């Protein structure tokens, strides 16, 4: 009887030790990235509409050209919202891609200015570049 009690106590201690040594779960996303609507570069673009020269400097194109390009590429880059999170809009995707192309900054650096995670940017930017190529390839001449 005493032996059974000792084994039980031993197993309880092992279970508690195993529970303590388990690594904490990783976060789904960093808190500031969840506040994307607040920290996104889209708010800056909204303000830049009042300053056409600044808009042009930021995205390297005027607003009318941007709106036309957005209209053309949107069907290729639009994503659906899920139960887990809202999709990144075509406007955010295109403006982040154009900013990346205009500056050549790293994905990690872009993460802070766009409030879009680095893994998402690694996927978004090539997809958006392909969409831009698709819609503009009739204007591009290759020698």
Tab-separated table of C-alpha atoms in Angstrom:
chain	number	residue	atom	x	y	z
A	1	UNK	CA	0.000	0.000	0.000
A	2	UNK	CA	2.805	2.353	0.911
A	3	UNK	CA	4.563	1.526	-2.341
A	4	UNK	CA	1.459	2.470	-4.390
A	5	UNK	CA	1.211	5.775	-2.514
A	6	UNK	CA	4.888	6.551	-3.223
A	7	UNK	CA	4.478	5.744	-6.930
A	8	UNK	CA	1.378	7.948	-7.096
A	9	UNK	CA	3.239	10.792	-5.437
A	10	UNK	CA	6.150	10.287	-7.825
A	11	UNK	CA	3.842	10.419	-10.876
A	12	UNK	CA	2.138	13.592	-9.607
A	13	UNK	CA	5.541	15.253	-9.162
A	14	UNK	CA	6.567	14.216	-12.676
A	15	UNK	CA	3.337	15.593	-14.125
A	16	UNK	CA	3.832	18.946	-12.367
A	17	UNK	CA	7.441	19.143	-13.541
A	18	UNK	CA	6.420	18.367	-17.128
A	19	UNK	CA	3.727	21.023	-16.951
A	20	UNK	CA	6.221	23.654	-15.746
A	21	UNK	CA	8.843	22.828	-18.375
A	22	UNK	CA	6.411	23.237	-21.279
A	23	UNK	CA	7.309	26.242	-23.411
A	24	UNK	CA	4.821	29.077	-23.371
A	25	UNK	CA	2.736	29.371	-26.500
A	26	UNK	CA	3.839	31.794	-29.138
A	27	UNK	CA	1.678	34.791	-29.797
A	28	UNK	CA	-0.467	34.802	-32.912
A	29	UNK	CA	0.572	38.363	-33.606
A	30	UNK	CA	2.238	41.244	-31.852
A	31	UNK	CA	-0.186	43.628	-30.149
A	32	UNK	CA	0.766	46.664	-32.189
A	33	UNK	CA	0.201	44.748	-35.430
A	34	UNK	CA	-3.328	44.000	-34.271
A	35	UNK	CA	-3.903	47.768	-34.195
A	36	UNK	CA	-3.137	47.934	-37.887
A	37	UNK	CA	-5.931	50.354	-38.723
A	38	UNK	CA	-4.445	52.823	-36.267
A	39	UNK	CA	-0.761	52.521	-37.224
A	40	UNK	CA	-0.958	51.730	-40.940
A	41	UNK	CA	0.585	53.855	-43.666
A	42	UNK	CA	-2.938	54.191	-45.093
A	43	UNK	CA	-3.591	56.985	-42.592
A	44	UNK	CA	-0.542	58.809	-43.948
A	45	UNK	CA	-1.777	58.361	-47.522
A	46	UNK	CA	-5.119	59.835	-46.509
A	47	UNK	CA	-3.297	62.949	-45.333
A	48	UNK	CA	-1.032	63.072	-48.382
A	49	UNK	CA	-4.058	63.454	-50.652
A	50	UNK	CA	-4.040	67.110	-49.630
A	51	UNK	CA	-0.424	67.459	-50.774
A	52	UNK	CA	-0.087	66.086	-54.341
A	53	UNK	CA	3.695	66.601	-54.442
A	54	UNK	CA	4.126	64.632	-51.226
A	55	UNK	CA	1.821	61.885	-52.546
A	56	UNK	CA	3.950	61.671	-55.707
A	57	UNK	CA	7.156	61.586	-53.668
A	58	UNK	CA	5.812	58.852	-51.371
A	59	UNK	CA	4.533	56.452	-54.076
A	60	UNK	CA	6.426	57.807	-57.110
A	61	UNK	CA	3.186	58.376	-59.029
A	62	UNK	CA	0.290	60.812	-58.919
A	63	UNK	CA	-2.967	59.898	-57.248
A	64	UNK	CA	-4.941	59.475	-60.487
A	65	UNK	CA	-2.407	56.985	-61.844
A	66	UNK	CA	-2.427	55.145	-58.523
A	67	UNK	CA	-6.225	54.900	-58.491
A	68	UNK	CA	-6.219	53.546	-62.061
A	69	UNK	CA	-3.509	50.993	-61.228
A	70	UNK	CA	-5.432	49.966	-58.114
A	71	UNK	CA	-8.560	49.451	-60.218
A	72	UNK	CA	-6.640	47.236	-62.629
A	73	UNK	CA	-4.803	45.065	-60.082
A	74	UNK	CA	-7.534	44.767	-57.431
A	75	UNK	CA	-9.196	41.679	-58.960
A	76	UNK	CA	-5.847	39.866	-58.813
A	77	UNK	CA	-4.834	40.825	-55.274
A	78	UNK	CA	-8.104	40.984	-53.348
A	79	UNK	CA	-8.434	38.430	-50.541
A	80	UNK	CA	-11.424	37.377	-48.459
A	81	UNK	CA	-11.865	38.022	-44.749
A	82	UNK	CA	-11.762	34.960	-42.533
A	83	UNK	CA	-13.206	34.172	-39.141
A	84	UNK	CA	-9.725	34.700	-37.672
A	85	UNK	CA	-8.906	38.118	-39.171
A	86	UNK	CA	-9.721	40.744	-41.765
A	87	UNK	CA	-7.900	40.518	-45.061
A	88	UNK	CA	-5.323	43.108	-46.065
A	89	UNK	CA	-7.061	45.345	-48.581
A	90	UNK	CA	-5.877	45.782	-52.183
A	91	UNK	CA	-5.182	49.447	-51.369
A	92	UNK	CA	-2.824	48.447	-48.532
A	93	UNK	CA	-1.211	45.740	-50.655
A	94	UNK	CA	-0.553	48.003	-53.626
A	95	UNK	CA	0.673	50.978	-51.617
A	96	UNK	CA	3.031	48.777	-49.546
A	97	UNK	CA	4.405	47.230	-52.741
A	98	UNK	CA	4.907	50.576	-54.447
A	99	UNK	CA	6.601	51.955	-51.341
A	100	UNK	CA	8.877	48.907	-51.238
A	101	UNK	CA	9.758	49.364	-54.913
A	102	UNK	CA	10.290	53.103	-54.453
A	103	UNK	CA	12.587	52.791	-51.444
A	104	UNK	CA	14.175	49.340	-51.586
A	105	UNK	CA	13.828	49.078	-47.816
A	106	UNK	CA	13.925	45.696	-46.091
A	107	UNK	CA	10.764	43.764	-45.282
A	108	UNK	CA	11.527	44.196	-41.575
A	109	UNK	CA	11.712	47.956	-42.000
A	110	UNK	CA	8.550	47.957	-44.117
A	111	UNK	CA	6.772	46.069	-41.338
A	112	UNK	CA	7.041	49.096	-39.056
A	113	UNK	CA	5.840	51.662	-41.573
A	114	UNK	CA	2.988	49.595	-43.015
A	115	UNK	CA	1.849	47.709	-39.880
A	116	UNK	CA	1.843	44.520	-41.957
A	117	UNK	CA	3.870	41.601	-40.650
A	118	UNK	CA	7.115	40.632	-42.370
A	119	UNK	CA	5.813	37.162	-43.381
A	120	UNK	CA	2.737	38.778	-44.912
A	121	UNK	CA	4.872	41.316	-46.789
A	122	UNK	CA	7.070	38.492	-48.102
A	123	UNK	CA	3.972	37.073	-49.724
A	124	UNK	CA	2.099	40.274	-50.632
A	125	UNK	CA	4.879	42.091	-52.493
A	126	UNK	CA	5.696	39.337	-55.033
A	127	UNK	CA	1.973	38.641	-55.596
A	128	UNK	CA	1.281	42.318	-56.202
A	129	UNK	CA	4.295	42.672	-58.511
A	130	UNK	CA	2.981	39.746	-60.577
A	131	UNK	CA	-0.449	41.398	-60.750
A	132	UNK	CA	1.098	44.699	-61.840
A	133	UNK	CA	3.064	42.878	-64.530
A	134	UNK	CA	-0.096	41.093	-65.725
A	135	UNK	CA	-2.075	44.281	-66.157
A	136	UNK	CA	0.767	46.362	-67.598
A	137	UNK	CA	2.577	43.812	-69.769
A	138	UNK	CA	0.977	45.156	-72.937
A	139	UNK	CA	2.757	48.471	-72.216
A	140	UNK	CA	6.136	46.884	-71.485
A	141	UNK	CA	8.505	46.215	-74.372
A	142	UNK	CA	11.299	43.718	-73.882
A	143	UNK	CA	14.279	44.111	-76.212
